Amino acid sequence: MSTFSDLATLYRQSLLDDVIPFWERHSSDHEHGGYFTCLNRDGTVFDTDKFIWLQARQVWTFSMLYNRVEPRLEWLALAKHGADFLRAHGQASNGDWYFSLSRHGNPLVQPYNIFSDCFAAMAFGQYALAAQDDEAASLAQATYRNILRRQENPKGTYSKLVPGARPLKNFALPMILCNLTLEMEHLLTRDEIESTMDACVQAVMVDFLDPKTNLVMENIAPNGSRVDSFEGRLINPGHTIEAMWFIMDIARRRGDPALIEKAVDVTLSMLEFGWDNEYDGIFYFLDRLGHPPQQLEWDQKLWWVHMETLIALSLGYSLTRRADCWEWYQRVHAYTWEHFPDPEHGEWFGYLNRRGEVLLPLKGGKWKGCFHIPRGLYRCWKIFEVME
Amino acid sequence: MSTFSDLATLYRQSLLDDVIPFWERHSSDHEHGGYFTCLNRDGTVFDTDKFIWLQARQVWTFSMLYNRVEPRLEWLALAKHGADFLRAHGQASNGDWYFSLSRHGNPLVQPYNIFSDCFAAMAFGQYALAAQDDEAASLAQATYRNILRRQENPKGTYSKLVPGARPLKNFALPMILCNLTLEMEHLLTRDEIESTMDACVQAVMVDFLDPKTNLVMENIAPNGSRVDSFEGRLINPGHTIEAMWFIMDIARRRGDPALIEKAVDVTLSMLEFGWDNEYDGIFYFLDRLGHPPQQLEWDQKLWWVHMETLIALSLGYSLTRRADCWEWYQRVHAYTWEHFPDPEHGEWFGYLNRRGEVLLPLKGGKWKGCFHIPRGLYRCWKIFEVME
């Protein structure tokens, strides 16, 4: 196995010499602003719709690089290119963020999805730092507070569930708030940060965590009990593991080694449960009771699941030096680096079938953009750099 | 290849000795009424939610068997078992049909999906004949007319699209109405039948059909033009081919051999486009321009796609005796009968991966119930019986 120094170099070079240049070359829409995210294997554009998740995430990525790696003006300009488009077109009149826009910025899909707002807040929070832009800062704050206001009923009138019939709490929002609150630390009051983090840690590590199996549920009853339905049985290993490095970040900030240990434990439990012992890689969806999941894509191997797992395992190892954590890191590293990067055209494939063969050759689409891979490469680079 | 007589026997025996007994044995909920449809490979129940599509389709299947195969009282009783449950619990106060209910019949998911109504109308239309039940007949008629009233805006307030931003017409409703109108012939006026059939044939064979490629689009602009978006590029081979046998039924009724020829042409064009030349079988979703589809399950091989294709090809061959149609029948027959039936526990697998391996071992779930397989086995049996 490589030294920590080799690993730091691998992640840094992959980020700065491969992945970021790919998006710099192919994703700007010079005519109408914003980014193209639907990119073929070679970077050519196959669809021009603009999805708020991905527009915002790319603004965040280039702002983050400018803030944390080095203040390259072309990175700031590329962040501004997306931020201007989002500011001009992204919000409905009530301040909620649309789900998608046309190439020209006309709204296509309504603000039914609160994660558009989460990524917009994340984008403008990071962009405000980079551009020293007070309006961007205010927009991030207003969006963040709007999320907290909407959190009990995030889908609003777009929910298809009969009210009260089988109420469920979903894991995704408390999970994202763990990360978003730290991302926006410079824009929130100390009280806001601490109270949101308390609530999120309680949700992620207590309410949604099943103490018997050490697995995180995607959906639970309001009283915290397990629900025996498709939604109530759903396990999303990548989601859980991504949340675990969010928790490690919080635990490190709070100086709470017991919480770090627990997050590593959950990461490893989920890997034991979610690893494909036949073809390797981490499954996309599972049923906690072993029943057939309703998601037909359940056995596929996705880029973000594997990249988030590399962050959780490298961070977990750097904080605990646990041998079991390092063994898993090596296993996931070998699979990920063998299967996802595209040596011919650069960047990473997103969607592999169960056997690890490319299922869709795209580099970007409706859900894959310039986010998980660069964020993960940056985090792992820095983690190994400190360890070397 | 087998004789027509062998084929008739194969389909009849499979229907009456394998598939129907499987549902008779495993699907009745004797405590709370209605059917269990989430059945493991061996028929044991893994989820008790009741999806209106599948409840209604099973009522239709057992009523149809009673009406068309033979008047077995146990089939009528099983149809009544589902019809009573649907009547007691299936509708919202405005007459729209819910999408799903709990085991006890409490509504879980709102009536956002007009196909619940389509299958309810189909169920009660057929059940009214079997049970000689006037209330069921009235319910079928009222539901049918409610569908026609809602057809311009079937999702109502549950639509997430910004009104007017990129309006699309969807293929599924006109397609289903082709079949539903013939199914309900005994309950509709001659004017209703003819005007709905005219509109449906125009939609399916003109508006949604691309004359250059002979492929059917799933979504078109209101003026009939192609749209270059994920939805506008979507091709669903099984959907198209199922619609082609609906059209053949209409064309035969109307004595229109040119329409029959055209439906066979479209079936074969779609098979050329949608066949997997590497692993055989028909793809689930494709993009008409060859771009990556947004559906991650695009390359899977589904039970209903293959069964509907066997109907279209056997019916097309019986009506035209075209050699190209028969060649395709043999090819799809060989694939389907080799891969889908479960010799160990009976009934058919629903979901295979691209290589034809079982992806989910279930016999029934949220979308697979007692419908496509028995309907297809019945139709093919009768088609080959006439030809023998």
XYZ file of N, CA, C and O in Angstrom, chain B residues 201-324:
496
model
N -56.552 6.764 -31.319
C -55.802 6.285 -32.487
C -55.015 7.450 -33.096
O -53.848 7.293 -33.477
N -55.636 8.611 -33.155
C -54.926 9.804 -33.638
C -53.697 10.089 -32.771
O -52.599 10.328 -33.274
N -53.879 10.031 -31.455
C -52.757 10.327 -30.552
C -51.643 9.296 -30.725
O -50.482 9.645 -30.951
N -52.009 8.021 -30.628
C -50.993 6.967 -30.591
C -50.313 6.787 -31.947
O -49.089 6.632 -32.012
N -51.082 6.822 -33.024
C -50.512 6.474 -34.336
C -50.114 7.684 -35.180
O -49.505 7.528 -36.234
N -50.466 8.891 -34.713
C -50.080 10.086 -35.471
C -49.278 11.040 -34.575
O -48.100 11.275 -34.804
N -49.927 11.552 -33.543
C -49.284 12.607 -32.753
C -47.978 12.138 -32.098
O -46.961 12.825 -32.166
N -48.019 10.986 -31.436
C -46.842 10.530 -30.695
C -45.873 9.711 -31.555
O -44.776 9.399 -31.108
N -46.291 9.358 -32.760
C -45.443 8.513 -33.614
C -44.547 9.398 -34.465
O -45.027 10.291 -35.159
N -43.261 9.128 -34.399
C -42.318 9.880 -35.218
C -42.233 9.203 -36.585
O -41.781 8.052 -36.674
N -42.666 9.871 -37.648
C -42.759 9.188 -38.941
C -41.391 8.819 -39.518
O -41.276 7.845 -40.263
N -40.359 9.565 -39.147
C -39.019 9.254 -39.689
C -38.486 7.933 -39.154
O -37.956 7.122 -39.891
N -38.620 7.754 -37.832
C -38.013 6.576 -37.207
C -39.027 5.470 -36.961
O -38.642 4.344 -36.659
N -40.327 5.794 -37.083
C -41.376 4.855 -36.707
C -41.313 4.469 -35.227
O -41.684 3.357 -34.855
N -40.825 5.375 -34.407
C -40.793 5.139 -32.965
C -41.827 6.037 -32.293
O -42.098 7.148 -32.757
N -42.377 5.546 -31.179
C -43.345 6.327 -30.413
C -42.603 7.086 -29.306
O -41.766 6.514 -28.608
N -42.904 8.372 -29.187
C -42.332 9.214 -28.138
C -43.184 9.067 -26.873
O -44.406 8.988 -26.958
N -42.579 9.135 -25.708
C -43.354 9.128 -24.465
C -43.933 10.504 -24.159
O -44.954 10.615 -23.487
N -43.263 11.565 -24.619
C -43.703 12.934 -24.337
C -43.446 13.815 -25.545
O -42.348 13.772 -26.123
N -44.434 14.608 -25.906
C -44.284 15.536 -27.029
C -44.795 16.920 -26.612
O -45.517 17.056 -25.618
N -44.423 17.930 -27.398
C -44.958 19.274 -27.162
C -46.436 19.282 -27.543
O -46.886 18.445 -28.325
N -47.202 20.237 -26.999
C -48.636 20.306 -27.315
C -48.902 20.419 -28.827
O -49.908 19.917 -29.318
N -47.983 21.043 -29.569
C -48.167 21.127 -31.019
C -47.647 19.889 -31.751
O -47.600 19.861 -32.977
N -47.240 18.886 -30.995
C -46.821 17.626 -31.600
C -45.344 17.540 -31.921
O -44.862 16.495 -32.362
N -44.590 18.604 -31.697
C -43.171 18.556 -32.063
C -42.351 17.809 -31.007
O -42.799 17.608 -29.880
N -41.147 17.399 -31.425
C -40.218 16.721 -30.514
C -39.641 17.743 -29.537
O -39.423 18.895 -29.895
N -39.355 17.286 -28.321
C -38.747 18.144 -27.310
C -37.395 17.541 -26.953
O -37.281 16.334 -26.756
N -36.362 18.383 -26.885
C -35.023 17.884 -26.582
C -34.728 18.061 -25.090
O -33.981 18.944 -24.685
N -35.361 17.209 -24.297
C -35.110 17.178 -22.852
C -35.152 15.709 -22.453
O -35.506 14.848 -23.265
N -34.807 15.420 -21.199
C -34.834 14.014 -20.763
C -36.200 13.391 -21.075
O -36.284 12.302 -21.638
N -37.281 14.108 -20.711
C -38.626 13.565 -20.938
C -38.927 13.490 -22.428
O -39.555 12.544 -22.896
N -38.508 14.501 -23.157
C -38.823 14.558 -24.581
C -38.029 13.561 -25.415
O -38.425 13.249 -26.544
N -36.925 13.077 -24.885
C -36.122 12.088 -25.623
C -36.438 10.654 -25.208
O -35.913 9.703 -25.788
N -37.314 10.512 -24.214
C -37.534 9.186 -23.625
C -38.274 8.231 -24.564
O -39.292 8.590 -25.158
N -37.748 7.026 -24.653
C -38.389 5.937 -25.394
C -38.604 4.788 -24.417
O -37.697 4.401 -23.691
N -39.835 4.246 -24.415
C -40.196 3.145 -23.528
C -40.705 2.018 -24.427
O -41.888 1.983 -24.771
N -39.817 1.138 -24.850
C -40.207 0.139 -25.864
C -41.420 -0.703 -25.451
O -42.315 -0.944 -26.280
N -41.469 -1.110 -24.186
C -42.587 -1.948 -23.754
C -43.921 -1.227 -23.845
O -44.939 -1.806 -24.251
N -43.916 0.022 -23.485
C -45.108 0.856 -23.560
C -45.627 0.931 -24.998
O -46.808 0.741 -25.260
N -44.722 1.251 -25.897
C -45.100 1.360 -27.307
C -45.681 0.052 -27.815
O -46.717 0.031 -28.500
N -45.006 -1.031 -27.514
C -45.403 -2.315 -28.088
C -46.733 -2.775 -27.493
O -47.591 -3.311 -28.199
N -46.933 -2.518 -26.199
C -48.230 -2.819 -25.589
C -49.333 -2.024 -26.307
O -50.396 -2.565 -26.651
N -49.042 -0.740 -26.564
C -50.038 0.088 -27.255
C -50.353 -0.474 -28.642
O -51.493 -0.339 -29.123
N -49.378 -1.101 -29.277
C -49.614 -1.609 -30.631
C -50.628 -2.737 -30.658
O -51.397 -2.857 -31.600
N -50.648 -3.583 -29.619
C -51.719 -4.598 -29.646
C -53.066 -4.012 -29.266
O -54.105 -4.499 -29.736
N -53.075 -2.932 -28.465
C -54.344 -2.229 -28.237
C -54.871 -1.711 -29.584
O -56.064 -1.808 -29.889
N -53.967 -1.134 -30.366
C -54.359 -0.589 -31.677
C -54.818 -1.715 -32.617
O -55.793 -1.557 -33.364
N -54.129 -2.851 -32.569
C -54.560 -3.976 -33.415
C -55.973 -4.423 -33.050
O -56.772 -4.763 -33.926
N -56.293 -4.421 -31.755
C -57.653 -4.774 -31.328
C -58.677 -3.797 -31.920
O -59.748 -4.212 -32.393
N -58.342 -2.517 -31.867
C -59.253 -1.510 -32.419
C -59.363 -1.677 -33.941
O -60.468 -1.644 -34.512
N -58.224 -1.868 -34.582
C -58.208 -1.966 -36.046
C -58.996 -3.187 -36.516
O -59.711 -3.149 -37.524
N -58.869 -4.292 -35.794
C -59.602 -5.503 -36.151
C -61.103 -5.265 -36.008
O -61.884 -5.618 -36.874
N -61.477 -4.605 -34.935
C -62.876 -4.286 -34.681
C -63.430 -3.401 -35.785
O -64.582 -3.544 -36.203
N -62.574 -2.482 -36.250
C -63.021 -1.541 -37.270
C -62.813 -2.074 -38.690
O -63.159 -1.384 -39.653
N -62.196 -3.252 -38.805
C -61.899 -3.778 -40.139
C -60.961 -2.871 -40.925
O -61.251 -2.491 -42.056
N -59.835 -2.538 -40.299
C -58.899 -1.591 -40.922
C -57.525 -2.253 -41.076
O -56.642 -2.077 -40.234
N -57.329 -3.015 -42.158
C -56.055 -3.754 -42.305
C -54.841 -2.832 -42.412
O -53.744 -3.216 -41.999
N -55.006 -1.634 -42.945
C -53.854 -0.722 -43.050
C -53.365 -0.324 -41.660
O -52.151 -0.222 -41.417
N -54.313 -0.132 -40.752
C -53.926 0.223 -39.378
C -53.228 -0.958 -38.697
O -52.271 -0.780 -37.934
N -53.700 -2.158 -38.990
C -53.021 -3.347 -38.440
C -51.579 -3.411 -38.953
O -50.637 -3.609 -38.178
N -51.399 -3.224 -40.263
C -50.043 -3.255 -40.838
C -49.148 -2.215 -40.167
O -47.990 -2.478 -39.850
N -49.702 -1.027 -39.980
C -48.913 0.048 -39.388
C -48.524 -0.300 -37.946
O -47.387 -0.043 -37.524
N -49.453 -0.901 -37.215
C -49.147 -1.278 -35.825
C -48.055 -2.353 -35.786
O -47.183 -2.340 -34.911
N -48.100 -3.272 -36.741
C -47.039 -4.289 -36.804
C -45.710 -3.623 -37.176
O -44.662 -3.923 -36.583
N -45.744 -2.693 -38.127
C -44.517 -1.970 -38.497
C -43.883 -1.282 -37.293
O -42.668 -1.356 -37.089
N -44.716 -0.593 -36.512
C -44.179 0.129 -35.351
C -43.624 -0.861 -34.328
O -42.557 -0.643 -33.749
N -44.333 -1.959 -34.119
C -43.838 -2.998 -33.193
C -42.437 -3.444 -33.605
O -41.525 -3.522 -32.771
N -42.270 -3.722 -34.882
C -40.971 -4.245 -35.330
C -39.891 -3.152 -35.310
O -38.739 -3.434 -34.961
N -40.257 -1.915 -35.650
C -39.277 -0.818 -35.549
C -38.799 -0.656 -34.115
O -37.621 -0.436 -33.856
N -39.764 -0.738 -33.194
C -39.392 -0.559 -31.797
C -38.524 -1.720 -31.316
O -37.604 -1.525 -30.523
N -38.812 -2.923 -31.801
C -37.965 -4.058 -31.411
C -36.551 -3.899 -31.971
O -35.573 -4.195 -31.280
N -36.433 -3.451 -33.208
C -35.086 -3.211 -33.765
C -34.331 -2.192 -32.911
O -33.144 -2.324 -32.657
N -35.065 -1.157 -32.488
C -34.434 -0.092 -31.700
C -34.159 -0.549 -30.267
O -33.126 -0.220 -29.683
N -35.080 -1.303 -29.687
C -35.038 -1.578 -28.256
C -34.422 -2.915 -27.873
O -34.297 -3.211 -26.686
N -34.036 -3.728 -28.843
C -33.468 -5.044 -28.527
C -32.015 -4.897 -28.098
O -31.261 -4.113 -28.680
N -31.625 -5.651 -27.097
C -30.247 -5.652 -26.614
C -29.453 -6.676 -27.421
O -29.573 -7.884 -27.190
N -28.652 -6.188 -28.345
C -27.923 -7.115 -29.231
C -26.778 -7.821 -28.531
O -26.238 -8.787 -29.056
N -26.423 -7.337 -27.353
C -25.323 -7.997 -26.645
C -25.830 -9.150 -25.760
O -25.277 -10.251 -25.800
N -26.865 -8.901 -24.970
C -27.323 -9.925 -24.024
C -28.748 -10.405 -24.314
O -29.320 -11.157 -23.525
N -29.334 -9.950 -25.407
C -30.734 -10.267 -25.740
C -31.713 -9.624 -24.747
O -31.325 -9.080 -23.728
N -32.973 -9.690 -25.116
C -34.021 -9.058 -24.303
C -34.252 -7.611 -24.747
O -33.490 -7.050 -25.545
N -35.333 -7.056 -24.241
C -35.753 -5.703 -24.622
C -35.421 -4.749 -23.482
O -35.780 -4.999 -22.331
N -34.747 -3.651 -23.809
C -34.398 -2.655 -22.795
C -35.664 -2.023 -22.218
O -36.705 -1.948 -22.864
N -35.531 -1.492 -21.006
C -36.664 -0.863 -20.326
C -36.850 0.578 -20.804
O -37.969 0.996 -21.132
N -35.777 1.360 -20.841
C -35.851 2.761 -21.294
C -34.666 3.067 -22.210
O -33.559 2.581 -21.978
N -34.906 3.920 -23.195
C -33.820 4.396 -24.045
C -34.041 5.876 -24.334
O -35.132 6.412 -24.127
N -32.976 6.515 -24.833
C -33.046 7.912 -25.257
C -33.045 7.899 -26.780
O -32.206 7.231 -27.389
N -33.977 8.638 -27.381
C -34.109 8.529 -28.842
C -32.875 9.028 -29.572
O -32.629 8.649 -30.722
N -32.067 9.887 -28.916
C -30.842 10.367 -29.548
C -29.608 9.603 -29.068
O -28.481 9.965 -29.406
N -29.829 8.576 -28.292
C -28.702 7.767 -27.828
C -27.970 8.362 -26.630
O -26.906 7.875 -26.251
N -28.539 9.409 -26.014
C -27.912 9.978 -24.827
C -28.209 9.098 -23.610
O -29.088 8.240 -23.655
N -27.513 9.337 -22.511
C -27.804 8.540 -21.311
C -29.215 8.856 -20.794
O -29.541 10.017 -20.589
N -30.055 7.852 -20.614
C -31.380 8.128 -20.021
C -31.222 8.460 -18.539
O -30.217 8.109 -17.932
N -32.209 9.170 -17.988
C -32.106 9.470 -16.558
C -32.507 8.279 -15.693
O -32.176 8.246 -14.512
N -33.195 7.306 -16.267
C -33.630 6.133 -15.498
C -32.456 5.171 -15.327
O -31.994 4.583 -16.319
N -32.024 4.985 -14.079
C -30.868 4.116 -13.841
C -31.178 2.659 -14.168
O -30.275 1.859 -14.385
N -32.453 2.312 -14.214
C -32.866 0.934 -14.500
C -33.039 0.691 -15.999
O -33.651 -0.288 -16.406
N -32.496 1.579 -16.812
C -32.779 1.561 -18.249
C -32.455 0.234 -18.928
O -33.145 -0.162 -19.865
N -31.438 -0.479 -18.466
C -30.992 -1.663 -19.218
C -31.591 -2.964 -18.693
O -31.221 -4.043 -19.147
N -32.521 -2.841 -17.712
C -33.095 -4.047 -17.124
C -34.138 -4.674 -18.041
O -34.698 -4.014 -18.918
N -34.390 -5.952 -17.802
C -35.345 -6.703 -18.618
C -36.546 -7.017 -17.729
O -36.425 -7.754 -16.750
N -37.703 -6.443 -18.071
C -38.890 -6.550 -17.212
C -39.936 -7.506 -17.784
O -40.145 -7.558 -19.002
N -40.592 -8.217 -16.861
C -41.612 -9.181 -17.226
C -42.677 -8.616 -18.154
O -43.013 -9.212 -19.162
N -43.219 -7.434 -17.795
C -44.375 -6.947 -18.553
C -43.983 -6.557 -19.969
O -44.776 -6.750 -20.902
N -42.778 -6.023 -20.117
C -42.321 -5.612 -21.449
C -42.309 -6.817 -22.381
O -42.780 -6.752 -23.528
N -41.800 -7.924 -21.867
C -41.655 -9.105 -22.715
C -42.991 -9.791 -22.954
O -43.272 -10.267 -24.054
N -43.835 -9.811 -21.925
C -45.149 -10.440 -22.116
C -46.012 -9.635 -23.087
O -46.668 -10.195 -23.964
N -46.010 -8.308 -22.945
C -46.800 -7.477 -23.862
C -46.292 -7.632 -25.301
O -47.070 -7.573 -26.253
N -44.999 -7.832 -25.443
C -44.426 -8.009 -26.785
C -44.867 -9.335 -27.388
O -45.133 -9.420 -28.606
N -44.959 -10.362 -26.554
C -45.449 -11.652 -27.079
C -46.890 -11.515 -27.579
O -47.255 -12.105 -28.600
N -47.705 -10.750 -26.873
C -49.085 -10.532 -27.346
C -49.066 -9.806 -28.690
O -49.720 -10.220 -29.652
N -48.304 -8.688 -28.736
C -48.297 -7.875 -29.964
C -47.819 -8.699 -31.159
O -48.394 -8.615 -32.257
N -46.788 -9.516 -30.950
C -46.220 -10.265 -32.078
C -47.113 -11.432 -32.474
O -47.280 -11.711 -33.671
N -47.695 -12.130 -31.508
C -48.561 -13.253 -31.884
C -49.839 -12.732 -32.536
O -50.290 -13.273 -33.562
N -50.382 -11.651 -31.979
C -51.581 -11.071 -32.587
C -51.263 -10.508 -33.972
O -52.003 -10.745 -34.938
N -50.154 -9.792 -34.064
C -49.753 -9.226 -35.364
C -49.554 -10.317 -36.398
O -49.999 -10.210 -37.553
N -48.928 -11.409 -35.978
C -48.713 -12.509 -36.921
C -50.037 -13.160 -37.306
O -50.284 -13.458 -38.488
N -50.902 -13.351 -36.332
C -52.172 -14.014 -36.645
C -53.014 -13.175 -37.608
O -53.782 -13.712 -38.393
N -52.841 -11.860 -37.572
C -53.649 -10.982 -38.424
C -53.007 -10.711 -39.778
O -53.709 -10.346 -40.730
N -51.680 -10.845 -39.866
C -50.998 -10.492 -41.132
C -50.218 -11.632 -41.755
O -49.877 -11.558 -42.928
N -49.849 -12.618 -40.961
C -48.986 -13.730 -41.399
C -47.666 -13.232 -41.984
O -47.104 -13.867 -42.885
N -47.197 -12.127 -41.488
C -45.918 -11.601 -41.972
C -44.749 -12.390 -41.386
O -44.649 -12.596 -40.176
N -43.816 -12.774 -42.251
C -42.674 -13.585 -41.818
C -41.788 -12.816 -40.832
O -41.277 -13.392 -39.869
N -41.610 -11.495 -41.061
C -40.743 -10.732 -40.149
C -41.338 -10.689 -38.740
O -40.614 -10.713 -37.737
